[in-house]
JSON list of C-alpha atoms and ligand atoms in Angstrom, two decimals:
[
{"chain": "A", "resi": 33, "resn": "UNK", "atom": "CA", "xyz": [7.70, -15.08, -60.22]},
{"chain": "A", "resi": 34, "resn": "UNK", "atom": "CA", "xyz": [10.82, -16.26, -61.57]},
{"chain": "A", "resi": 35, "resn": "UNK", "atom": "CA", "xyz": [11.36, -20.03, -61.20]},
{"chain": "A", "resi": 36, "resn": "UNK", "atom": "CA", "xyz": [15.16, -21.33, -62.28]},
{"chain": "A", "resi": 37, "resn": "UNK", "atom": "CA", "xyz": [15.42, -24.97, -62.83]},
{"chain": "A", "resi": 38, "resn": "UNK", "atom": "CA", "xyz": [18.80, -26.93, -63.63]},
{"chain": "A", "resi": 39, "resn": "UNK", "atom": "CA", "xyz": [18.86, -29.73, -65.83]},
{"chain": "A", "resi": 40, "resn": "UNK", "atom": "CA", "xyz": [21.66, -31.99, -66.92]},
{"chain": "A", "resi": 41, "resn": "UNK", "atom": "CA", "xyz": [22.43, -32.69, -70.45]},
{"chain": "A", "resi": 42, "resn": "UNK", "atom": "CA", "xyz": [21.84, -36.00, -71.13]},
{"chain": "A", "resi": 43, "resn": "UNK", "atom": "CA", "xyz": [21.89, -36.23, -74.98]},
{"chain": "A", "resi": 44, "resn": "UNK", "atom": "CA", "xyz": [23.91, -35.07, -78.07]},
{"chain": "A", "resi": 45, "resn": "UNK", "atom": "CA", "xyz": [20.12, -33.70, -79.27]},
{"chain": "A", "resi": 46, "resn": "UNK", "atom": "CA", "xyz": [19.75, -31.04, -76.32]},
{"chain": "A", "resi": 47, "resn": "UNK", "atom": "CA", "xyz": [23.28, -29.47, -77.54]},
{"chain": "A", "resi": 48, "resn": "UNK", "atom": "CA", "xyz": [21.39, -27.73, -80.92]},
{"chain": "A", "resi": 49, "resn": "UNK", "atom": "CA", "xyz": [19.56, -25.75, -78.17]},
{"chain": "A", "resi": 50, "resn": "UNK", "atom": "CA", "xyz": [22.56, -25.02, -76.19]},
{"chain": "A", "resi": 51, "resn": "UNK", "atom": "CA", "xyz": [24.35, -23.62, -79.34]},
{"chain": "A", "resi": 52, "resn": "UNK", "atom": "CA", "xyz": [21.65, -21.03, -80.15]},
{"chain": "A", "resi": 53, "resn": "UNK", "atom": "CA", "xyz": [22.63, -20.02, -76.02]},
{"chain": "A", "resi": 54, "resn": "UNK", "atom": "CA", "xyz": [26.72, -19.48, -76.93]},
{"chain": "A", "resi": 55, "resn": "UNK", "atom": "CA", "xyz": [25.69, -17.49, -79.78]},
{"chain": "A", "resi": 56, "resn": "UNK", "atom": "CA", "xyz": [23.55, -15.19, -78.35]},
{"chain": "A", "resi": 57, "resn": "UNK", "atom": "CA", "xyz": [26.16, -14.61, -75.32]},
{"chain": "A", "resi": 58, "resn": "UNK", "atom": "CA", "xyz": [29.17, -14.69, -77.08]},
{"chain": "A", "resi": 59, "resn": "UNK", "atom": "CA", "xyz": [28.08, -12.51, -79.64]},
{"chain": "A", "resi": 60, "resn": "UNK", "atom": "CA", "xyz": [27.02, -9.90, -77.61]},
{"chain": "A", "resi": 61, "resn": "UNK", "atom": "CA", "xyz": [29.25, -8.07, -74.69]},
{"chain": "A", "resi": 62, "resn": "UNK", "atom": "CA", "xyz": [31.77, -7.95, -73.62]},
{"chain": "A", "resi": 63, "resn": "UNK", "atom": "CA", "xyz": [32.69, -10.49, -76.31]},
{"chain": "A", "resi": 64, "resn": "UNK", "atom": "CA", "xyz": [31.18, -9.55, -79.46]},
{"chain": "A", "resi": 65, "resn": "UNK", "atom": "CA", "xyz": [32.55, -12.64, -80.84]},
{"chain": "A", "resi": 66, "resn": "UNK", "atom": "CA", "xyz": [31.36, -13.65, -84.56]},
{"chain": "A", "resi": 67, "resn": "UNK", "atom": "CA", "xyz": [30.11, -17.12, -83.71]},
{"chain": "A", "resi": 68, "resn": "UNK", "atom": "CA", "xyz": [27.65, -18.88, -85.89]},
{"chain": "A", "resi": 69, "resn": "UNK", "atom": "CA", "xyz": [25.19, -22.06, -84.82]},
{"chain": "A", "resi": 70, "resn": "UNK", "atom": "CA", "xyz": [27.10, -24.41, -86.61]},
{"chain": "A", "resi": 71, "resn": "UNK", "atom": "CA", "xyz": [30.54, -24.09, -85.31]},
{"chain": "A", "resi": 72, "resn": "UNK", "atom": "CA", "xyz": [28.79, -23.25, -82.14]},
{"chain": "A", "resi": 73, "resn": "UNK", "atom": "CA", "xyz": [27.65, -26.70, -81.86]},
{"chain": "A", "resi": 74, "resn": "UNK", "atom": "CA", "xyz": [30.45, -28.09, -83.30]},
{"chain": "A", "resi": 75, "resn": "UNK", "atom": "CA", "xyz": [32.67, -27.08, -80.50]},
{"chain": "A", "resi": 76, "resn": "UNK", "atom": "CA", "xyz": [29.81, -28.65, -78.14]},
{"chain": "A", "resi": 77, "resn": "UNK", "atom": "CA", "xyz": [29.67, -31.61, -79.19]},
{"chain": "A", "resi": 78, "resn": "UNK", "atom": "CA", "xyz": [33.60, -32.15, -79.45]},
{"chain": "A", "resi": 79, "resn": "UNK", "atom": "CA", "xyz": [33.11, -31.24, -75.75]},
{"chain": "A", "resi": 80, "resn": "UNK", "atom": "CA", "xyz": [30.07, -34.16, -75.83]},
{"chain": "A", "resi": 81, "resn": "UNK", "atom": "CA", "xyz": [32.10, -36.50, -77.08]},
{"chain": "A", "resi": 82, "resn": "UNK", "atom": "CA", "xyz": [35.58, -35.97, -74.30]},
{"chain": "A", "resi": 83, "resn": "UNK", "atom": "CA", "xyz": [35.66, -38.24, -71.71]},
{"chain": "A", "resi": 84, "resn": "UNK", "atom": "CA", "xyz": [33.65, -37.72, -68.70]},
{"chain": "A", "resi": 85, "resn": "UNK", "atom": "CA", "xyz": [32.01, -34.97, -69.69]},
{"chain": "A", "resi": 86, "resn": "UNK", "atom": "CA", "xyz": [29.13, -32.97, -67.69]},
{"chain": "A", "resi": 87, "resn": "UNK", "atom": "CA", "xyz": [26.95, -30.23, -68.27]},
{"chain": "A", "resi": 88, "resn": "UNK", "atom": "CA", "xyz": [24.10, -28.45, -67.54]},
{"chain": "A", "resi": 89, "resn": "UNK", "atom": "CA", "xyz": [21.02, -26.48, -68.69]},
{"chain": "A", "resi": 90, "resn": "UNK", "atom": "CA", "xyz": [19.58, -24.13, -66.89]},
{"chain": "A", "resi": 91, "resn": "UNK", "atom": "CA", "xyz": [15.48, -22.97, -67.64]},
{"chain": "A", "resi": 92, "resn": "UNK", "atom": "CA", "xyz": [13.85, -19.61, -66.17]},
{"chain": "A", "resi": 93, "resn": "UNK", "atom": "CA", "xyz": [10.54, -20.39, -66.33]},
{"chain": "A", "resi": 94, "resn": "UNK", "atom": "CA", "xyz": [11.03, -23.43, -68.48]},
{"chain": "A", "resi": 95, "resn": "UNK", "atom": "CA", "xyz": [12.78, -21.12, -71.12]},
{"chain": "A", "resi": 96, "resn": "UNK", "atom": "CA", "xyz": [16.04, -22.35, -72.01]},
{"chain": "A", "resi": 97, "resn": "UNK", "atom": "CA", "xyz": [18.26, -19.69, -70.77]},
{"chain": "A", "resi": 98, "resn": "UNK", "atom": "CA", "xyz": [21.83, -20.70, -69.80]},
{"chain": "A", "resi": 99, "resn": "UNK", "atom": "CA", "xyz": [24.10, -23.85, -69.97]},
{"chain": "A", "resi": 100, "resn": "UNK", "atom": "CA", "xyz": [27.27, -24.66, -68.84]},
{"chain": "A", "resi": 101, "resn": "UNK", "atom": "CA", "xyz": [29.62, -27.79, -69.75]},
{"chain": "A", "resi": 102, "resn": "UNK", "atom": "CA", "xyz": [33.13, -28.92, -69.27]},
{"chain": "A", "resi": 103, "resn": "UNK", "atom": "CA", "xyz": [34.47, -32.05, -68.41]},
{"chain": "A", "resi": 104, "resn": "UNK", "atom": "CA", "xyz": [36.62, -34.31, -65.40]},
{"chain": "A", "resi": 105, "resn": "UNK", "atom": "CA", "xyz": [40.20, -34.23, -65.66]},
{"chain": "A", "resi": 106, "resn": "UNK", "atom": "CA", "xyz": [43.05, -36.70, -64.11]},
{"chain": "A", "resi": 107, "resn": "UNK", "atom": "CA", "xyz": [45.24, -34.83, -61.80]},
{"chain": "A", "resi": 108, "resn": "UNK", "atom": "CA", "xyz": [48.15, -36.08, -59.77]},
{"chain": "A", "resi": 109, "resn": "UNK", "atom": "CA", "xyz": [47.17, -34.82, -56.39]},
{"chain": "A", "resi": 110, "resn": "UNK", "atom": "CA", "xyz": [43.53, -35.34, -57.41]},
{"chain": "A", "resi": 111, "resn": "UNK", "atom": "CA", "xyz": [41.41, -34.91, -60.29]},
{"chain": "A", "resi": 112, "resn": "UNK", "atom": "CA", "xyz": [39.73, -31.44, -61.30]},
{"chain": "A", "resi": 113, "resn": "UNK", "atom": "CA", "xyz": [36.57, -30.31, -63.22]},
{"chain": "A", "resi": 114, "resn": "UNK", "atom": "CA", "xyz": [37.72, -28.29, -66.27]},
{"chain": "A", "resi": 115, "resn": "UNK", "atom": "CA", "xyz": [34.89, -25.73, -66.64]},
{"chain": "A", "resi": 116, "resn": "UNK", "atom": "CA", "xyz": [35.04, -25.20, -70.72]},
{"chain": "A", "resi": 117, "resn": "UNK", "atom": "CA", "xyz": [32.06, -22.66, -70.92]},
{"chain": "A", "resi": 118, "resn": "UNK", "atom": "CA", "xyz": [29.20, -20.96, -69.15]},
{"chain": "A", "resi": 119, "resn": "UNK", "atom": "CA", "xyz": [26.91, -19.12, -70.94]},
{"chain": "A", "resi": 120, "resn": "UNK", "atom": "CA", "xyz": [23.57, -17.10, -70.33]},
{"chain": "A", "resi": 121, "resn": "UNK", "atom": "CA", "xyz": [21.36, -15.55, -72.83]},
{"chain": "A", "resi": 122, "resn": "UNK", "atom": "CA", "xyz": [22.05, -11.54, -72.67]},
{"chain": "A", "resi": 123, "resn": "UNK", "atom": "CA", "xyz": [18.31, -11.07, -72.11]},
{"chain": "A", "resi": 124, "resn": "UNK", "atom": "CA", "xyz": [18.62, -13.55, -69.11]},
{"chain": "A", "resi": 125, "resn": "UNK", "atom": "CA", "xyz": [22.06, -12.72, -67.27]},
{"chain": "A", "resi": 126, "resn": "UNK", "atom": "CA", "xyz": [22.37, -10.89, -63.86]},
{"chain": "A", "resi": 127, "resn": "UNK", "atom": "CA", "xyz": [18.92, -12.71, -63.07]},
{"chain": "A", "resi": 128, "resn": "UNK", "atom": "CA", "xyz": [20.46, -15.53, -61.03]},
{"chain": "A", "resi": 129, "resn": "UNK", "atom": "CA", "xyz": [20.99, -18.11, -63.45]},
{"chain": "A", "resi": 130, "resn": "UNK", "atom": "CA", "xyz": [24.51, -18.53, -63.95]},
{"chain": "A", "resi": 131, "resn": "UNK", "atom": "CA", "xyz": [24.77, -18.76, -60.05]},
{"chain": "A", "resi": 132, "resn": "UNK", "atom": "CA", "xyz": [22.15, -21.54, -60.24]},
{"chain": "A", "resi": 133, "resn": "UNK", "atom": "CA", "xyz": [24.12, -23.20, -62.53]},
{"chain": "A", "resi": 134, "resn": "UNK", "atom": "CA", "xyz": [27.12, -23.15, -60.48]},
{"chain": "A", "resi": 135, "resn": "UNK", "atom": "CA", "xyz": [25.39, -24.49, -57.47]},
{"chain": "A", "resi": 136, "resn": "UNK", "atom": "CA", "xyz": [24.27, -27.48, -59.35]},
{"chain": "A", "resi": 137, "resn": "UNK", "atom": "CA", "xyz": [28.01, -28.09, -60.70]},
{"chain": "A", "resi": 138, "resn": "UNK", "atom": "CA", "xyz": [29.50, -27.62, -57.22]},
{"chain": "A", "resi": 139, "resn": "UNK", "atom": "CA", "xyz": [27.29, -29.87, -55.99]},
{"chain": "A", "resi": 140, "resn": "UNK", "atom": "CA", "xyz": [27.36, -32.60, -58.31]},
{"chain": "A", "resi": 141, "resn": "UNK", "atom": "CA", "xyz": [30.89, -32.74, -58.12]},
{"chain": "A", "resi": 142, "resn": "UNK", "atom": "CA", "xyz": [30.68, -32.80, -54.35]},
{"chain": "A", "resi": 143, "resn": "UNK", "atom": "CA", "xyz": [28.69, -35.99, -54.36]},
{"chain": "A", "resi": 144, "resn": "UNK", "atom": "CA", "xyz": [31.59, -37.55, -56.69]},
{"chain": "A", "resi": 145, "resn": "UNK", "atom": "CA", "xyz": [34.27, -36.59, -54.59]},
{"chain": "A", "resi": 146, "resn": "UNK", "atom": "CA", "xyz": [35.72, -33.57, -56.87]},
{"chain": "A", "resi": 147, "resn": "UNK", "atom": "CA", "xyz": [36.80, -30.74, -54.85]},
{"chain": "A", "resi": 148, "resn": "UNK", "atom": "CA", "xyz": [38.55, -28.38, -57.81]},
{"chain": "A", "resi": 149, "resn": "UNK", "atom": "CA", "xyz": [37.14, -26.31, -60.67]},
{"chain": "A", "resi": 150, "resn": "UNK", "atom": "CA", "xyz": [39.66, -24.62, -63.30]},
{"chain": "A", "resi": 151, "resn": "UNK", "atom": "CA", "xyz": [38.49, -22.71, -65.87]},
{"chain": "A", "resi": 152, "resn": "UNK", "atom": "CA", "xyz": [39.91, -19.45, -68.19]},
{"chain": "A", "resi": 153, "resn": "UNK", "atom": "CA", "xyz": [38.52, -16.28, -68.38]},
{"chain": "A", "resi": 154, "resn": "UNK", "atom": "CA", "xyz": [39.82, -12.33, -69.59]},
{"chain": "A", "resi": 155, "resn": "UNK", "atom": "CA", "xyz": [40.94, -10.56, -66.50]},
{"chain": "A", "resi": 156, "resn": "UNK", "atom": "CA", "xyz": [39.46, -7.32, -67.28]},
{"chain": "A", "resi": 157, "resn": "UNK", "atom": "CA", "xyz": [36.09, -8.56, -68.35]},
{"chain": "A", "resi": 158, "resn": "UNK", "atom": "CA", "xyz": [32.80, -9.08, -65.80]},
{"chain": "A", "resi": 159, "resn": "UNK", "atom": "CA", "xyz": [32.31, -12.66, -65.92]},
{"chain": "A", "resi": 160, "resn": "UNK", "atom": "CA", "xyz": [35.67, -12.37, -64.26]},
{"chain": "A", "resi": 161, "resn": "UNK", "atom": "CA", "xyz": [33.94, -10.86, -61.54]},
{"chain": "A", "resi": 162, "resn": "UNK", "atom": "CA", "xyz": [31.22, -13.12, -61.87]},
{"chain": "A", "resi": 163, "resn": "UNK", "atom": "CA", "xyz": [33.71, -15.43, -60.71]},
{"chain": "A", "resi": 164, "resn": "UNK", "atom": "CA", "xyz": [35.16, -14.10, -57.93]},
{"chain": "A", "resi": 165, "resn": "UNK", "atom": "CA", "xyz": [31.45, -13.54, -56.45]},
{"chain": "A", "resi": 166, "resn": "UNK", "atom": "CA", "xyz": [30.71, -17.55, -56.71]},
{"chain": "A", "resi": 167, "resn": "UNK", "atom": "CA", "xyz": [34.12, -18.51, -55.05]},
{"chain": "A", "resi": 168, "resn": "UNK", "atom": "CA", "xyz": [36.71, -18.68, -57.38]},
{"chain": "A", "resi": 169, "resn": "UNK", "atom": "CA", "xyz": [40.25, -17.17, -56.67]},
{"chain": "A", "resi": 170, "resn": "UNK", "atom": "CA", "xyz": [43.08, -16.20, -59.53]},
{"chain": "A", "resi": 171, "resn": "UNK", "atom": "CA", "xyz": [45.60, -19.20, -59.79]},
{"chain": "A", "resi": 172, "resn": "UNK", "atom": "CA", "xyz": [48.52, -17.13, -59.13]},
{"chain": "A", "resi": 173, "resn": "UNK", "atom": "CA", "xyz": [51.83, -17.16, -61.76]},
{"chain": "A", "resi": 174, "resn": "UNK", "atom": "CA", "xyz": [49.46, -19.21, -64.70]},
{"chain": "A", "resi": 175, "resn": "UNK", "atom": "CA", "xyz": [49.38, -17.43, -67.81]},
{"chain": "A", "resi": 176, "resn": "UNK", "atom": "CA", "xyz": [47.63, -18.22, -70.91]},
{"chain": "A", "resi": 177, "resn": "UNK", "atom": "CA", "xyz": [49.59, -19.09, -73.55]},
{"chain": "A", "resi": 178, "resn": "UNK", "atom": "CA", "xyz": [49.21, -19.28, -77.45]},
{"chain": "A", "resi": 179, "resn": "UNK", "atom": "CA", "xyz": [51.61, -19.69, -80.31]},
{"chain": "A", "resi": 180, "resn": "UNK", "atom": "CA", "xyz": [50.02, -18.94, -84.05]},
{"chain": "A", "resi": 181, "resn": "UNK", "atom": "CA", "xyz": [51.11, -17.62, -87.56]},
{"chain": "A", "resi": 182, "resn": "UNK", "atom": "CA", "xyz": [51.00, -13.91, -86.63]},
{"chain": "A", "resi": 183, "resn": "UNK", "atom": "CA", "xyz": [53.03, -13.76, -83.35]},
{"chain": "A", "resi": 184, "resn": "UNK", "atom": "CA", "xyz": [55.59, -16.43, -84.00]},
{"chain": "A", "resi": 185, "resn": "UNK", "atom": "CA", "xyz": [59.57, -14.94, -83.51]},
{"chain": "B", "resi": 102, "resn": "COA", "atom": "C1", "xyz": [29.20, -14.77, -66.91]},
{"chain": "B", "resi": 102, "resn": "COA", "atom": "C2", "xyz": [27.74, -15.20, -66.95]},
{"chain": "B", "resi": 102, "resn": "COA", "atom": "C3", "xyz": [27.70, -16.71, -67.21]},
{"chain": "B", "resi": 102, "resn": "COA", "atom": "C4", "xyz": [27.11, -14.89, -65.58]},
{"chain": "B", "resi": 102, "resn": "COA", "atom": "O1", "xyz": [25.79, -15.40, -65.58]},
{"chain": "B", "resi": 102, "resn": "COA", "atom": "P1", "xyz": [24.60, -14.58, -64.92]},
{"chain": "B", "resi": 102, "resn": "COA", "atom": "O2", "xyz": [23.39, -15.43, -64.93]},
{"chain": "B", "resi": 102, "resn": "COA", "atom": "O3", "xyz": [24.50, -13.26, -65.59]},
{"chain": "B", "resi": 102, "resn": "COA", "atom": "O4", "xyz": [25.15, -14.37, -63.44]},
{"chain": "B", "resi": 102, "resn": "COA", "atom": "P2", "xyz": [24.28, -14.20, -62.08]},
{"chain": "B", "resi": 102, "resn": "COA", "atom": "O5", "xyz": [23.07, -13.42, -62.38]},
{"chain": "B", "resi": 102, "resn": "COA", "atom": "O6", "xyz": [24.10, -15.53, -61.44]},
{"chain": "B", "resi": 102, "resn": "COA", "atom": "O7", "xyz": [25.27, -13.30, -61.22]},
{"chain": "B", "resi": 102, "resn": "COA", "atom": "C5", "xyz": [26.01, -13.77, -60.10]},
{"chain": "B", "resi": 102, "resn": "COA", "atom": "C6", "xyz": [26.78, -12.60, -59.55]},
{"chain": "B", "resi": 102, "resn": "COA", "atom": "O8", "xyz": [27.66, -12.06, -60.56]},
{"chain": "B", "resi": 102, "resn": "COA", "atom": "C7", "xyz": [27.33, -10.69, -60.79]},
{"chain": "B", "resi": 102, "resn": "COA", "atom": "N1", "xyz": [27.35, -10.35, -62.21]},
{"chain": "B", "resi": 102, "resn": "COA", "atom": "C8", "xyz": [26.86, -11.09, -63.22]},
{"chain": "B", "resi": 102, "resn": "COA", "atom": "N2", "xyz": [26.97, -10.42, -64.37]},
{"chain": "B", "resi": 102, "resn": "COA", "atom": "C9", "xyz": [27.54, -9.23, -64.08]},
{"chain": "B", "resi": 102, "resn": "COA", "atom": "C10", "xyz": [27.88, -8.08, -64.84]},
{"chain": "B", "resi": 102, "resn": "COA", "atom": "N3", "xyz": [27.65, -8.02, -66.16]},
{"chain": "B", "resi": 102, "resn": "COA", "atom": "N4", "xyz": [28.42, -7.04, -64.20]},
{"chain": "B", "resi": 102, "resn": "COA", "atom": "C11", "xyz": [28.64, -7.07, -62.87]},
{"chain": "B", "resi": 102, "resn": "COA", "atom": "N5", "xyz": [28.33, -8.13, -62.09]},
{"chain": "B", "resi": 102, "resn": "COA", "atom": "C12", "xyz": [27.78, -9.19, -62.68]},
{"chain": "B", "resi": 102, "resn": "COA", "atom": "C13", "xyz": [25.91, -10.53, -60.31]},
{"chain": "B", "resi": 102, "resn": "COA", "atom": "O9", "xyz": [25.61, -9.20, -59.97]},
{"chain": "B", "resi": 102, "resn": "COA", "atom": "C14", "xyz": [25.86, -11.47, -59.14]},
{"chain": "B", "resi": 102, "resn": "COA", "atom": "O10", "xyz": [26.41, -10.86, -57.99]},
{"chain": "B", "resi": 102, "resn": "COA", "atom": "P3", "xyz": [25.58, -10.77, -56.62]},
{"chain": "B", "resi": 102, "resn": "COA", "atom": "O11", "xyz": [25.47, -12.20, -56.16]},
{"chain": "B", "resi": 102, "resn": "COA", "atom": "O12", "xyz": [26.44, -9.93, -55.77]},
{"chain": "B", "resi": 102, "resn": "COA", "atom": "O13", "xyz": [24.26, -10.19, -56.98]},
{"chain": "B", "resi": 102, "resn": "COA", "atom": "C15", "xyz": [26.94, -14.43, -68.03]},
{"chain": "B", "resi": 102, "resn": "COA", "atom": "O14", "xyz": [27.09, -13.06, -67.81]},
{"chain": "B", "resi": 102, "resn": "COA", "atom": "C16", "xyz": [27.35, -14.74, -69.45]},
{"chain": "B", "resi": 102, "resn": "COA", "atom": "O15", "xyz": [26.86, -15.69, -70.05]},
{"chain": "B", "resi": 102, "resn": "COA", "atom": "N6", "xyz": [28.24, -13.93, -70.05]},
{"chain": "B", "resi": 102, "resn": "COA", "atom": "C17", "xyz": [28.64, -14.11, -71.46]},
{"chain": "B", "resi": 102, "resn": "COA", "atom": "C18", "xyz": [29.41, -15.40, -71.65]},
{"chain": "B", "resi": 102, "resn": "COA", "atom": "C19", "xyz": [30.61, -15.45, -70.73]},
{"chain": "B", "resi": 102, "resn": "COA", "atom": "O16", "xyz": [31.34, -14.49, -70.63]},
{"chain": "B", "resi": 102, "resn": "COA", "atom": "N7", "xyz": [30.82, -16.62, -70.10]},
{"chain": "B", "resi": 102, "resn": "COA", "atom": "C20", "xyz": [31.97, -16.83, -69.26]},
{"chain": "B", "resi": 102, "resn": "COA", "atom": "C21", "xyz": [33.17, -16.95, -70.13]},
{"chain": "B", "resi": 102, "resn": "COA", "atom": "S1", "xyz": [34.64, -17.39, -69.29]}
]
C-alpha cells in the first residue's frame, strides 16, 4: 500500500535532496529542460534564503518523491503565497503526490490566515491541468512577460 507523507523543509541541508527531485522532473516531459544538480540547488536555496519562505517534501513510502516551495508575499488587499515550483519525480507523478502536497500548502496557509496562491505555468502543458483539477482558475488579462538579448526591438 502506498503511504504519502508531507514534510516541511526545515533546513538548507534537506534542499540537496530536493534538487536531485527538479532535475529528474524538469528534465523529463513535457519540459525536457537541461538542468543540472548544482544550479538546481542553487535556485533552491536563493528561494531558502527569501523572506518567509515555505516548502514542502513530500515521501511515498518514505521515498523522497516530490517537493514544492515558494514563498509569502505583501499584497495591498492582502498578502498571497507565490508558489515558485512543484515538482514530482517522473517515476512518482499521477500517484497522488502532488495533490498531497497541495493539501498540506492550502492548509498551512489557512491556519495563517492566507487565502491566495499565484503561481506560473505553460498553458498548453498538463501540469496546467494539474492545476485546474486542485482549484486553481486562469488570472484573466496577465501575461508573462520577458525582455532579453534576442527579442529586444
Ligand atoms: C505537475 C505535477 C507536480 C503534478 O504532480 P502529480 O503527483 O503527478 O499529480 P497528482 O497525481 O496529484 O494528480 C492530481 C490530478 O492531476 C492529474 N494529472 C497529473 N498529472 C497529469 C498528467 N500528466 N496528465 C493528465 N492529468 C494529470 C491527475 O490525473 C489528477 O487528477 P484526478 O484527481 O482527476 O485523478 C507533476 O506532474 C510534475 O512534477 N511535473 C513536472 C514538473 C512540473 O511541471 N511542475 C509544475 C510546473 S509549473
Amino acid at each position: 500500500m502506498s503511504v504519502i507523507t508531507i514534510k516541511k523543509i526545515e533546513s538548507e541541508n534537506e534542499l540537496k535532496f530536493c534538487a536531485d527531485i527538479l532535475v529528474d522532473a524538469y528534465n523529463g516531459e513535457p519540459w525536457n529542460d537541461e538542468w543540472t544538480r548544482d544550479k538546481a540547488l542553487e535556485k533552491l536555496v536563493c528561494f531558502f534564503h527569501s523572506p518567509k519562505f515555505h516548502g514542502w517534501m513530500a515521501f511515498e513510502n518514505n521515498k523522497l518523491s516530490g517537493c514544492c516551495v515558494g514563498n509569502i508575499e505583501p499584497y495591498f488587499s492582502g498578502d498571497y503565497f507565490y508558489l515558485k515550483e512543484m515538482f514530482v519525480l517522473t517515476k512518482f507523478q499521477k500517484k497522488g503526490i502532488g495533490k498531497a502536497m497541495m493539501s498540506a500548502l492550502r492548509e498551512f496557509l489557512s491556519e495563517i490566515n492566507i487565502d491566495t496562491i499565484i503561481l506560473f505555468t505553460a498553458k498548453d502543458f498538463f501540469p496546467f491541468d494539474f492545476y485546474l483539477k486542485t482549484g486553481f482558475s486562469e488570472m484573466e488579462g496577465m501575461r508573462m512577460m520577458s525582455l532579453s538579448k534576442d527579442n529586444q526591438a
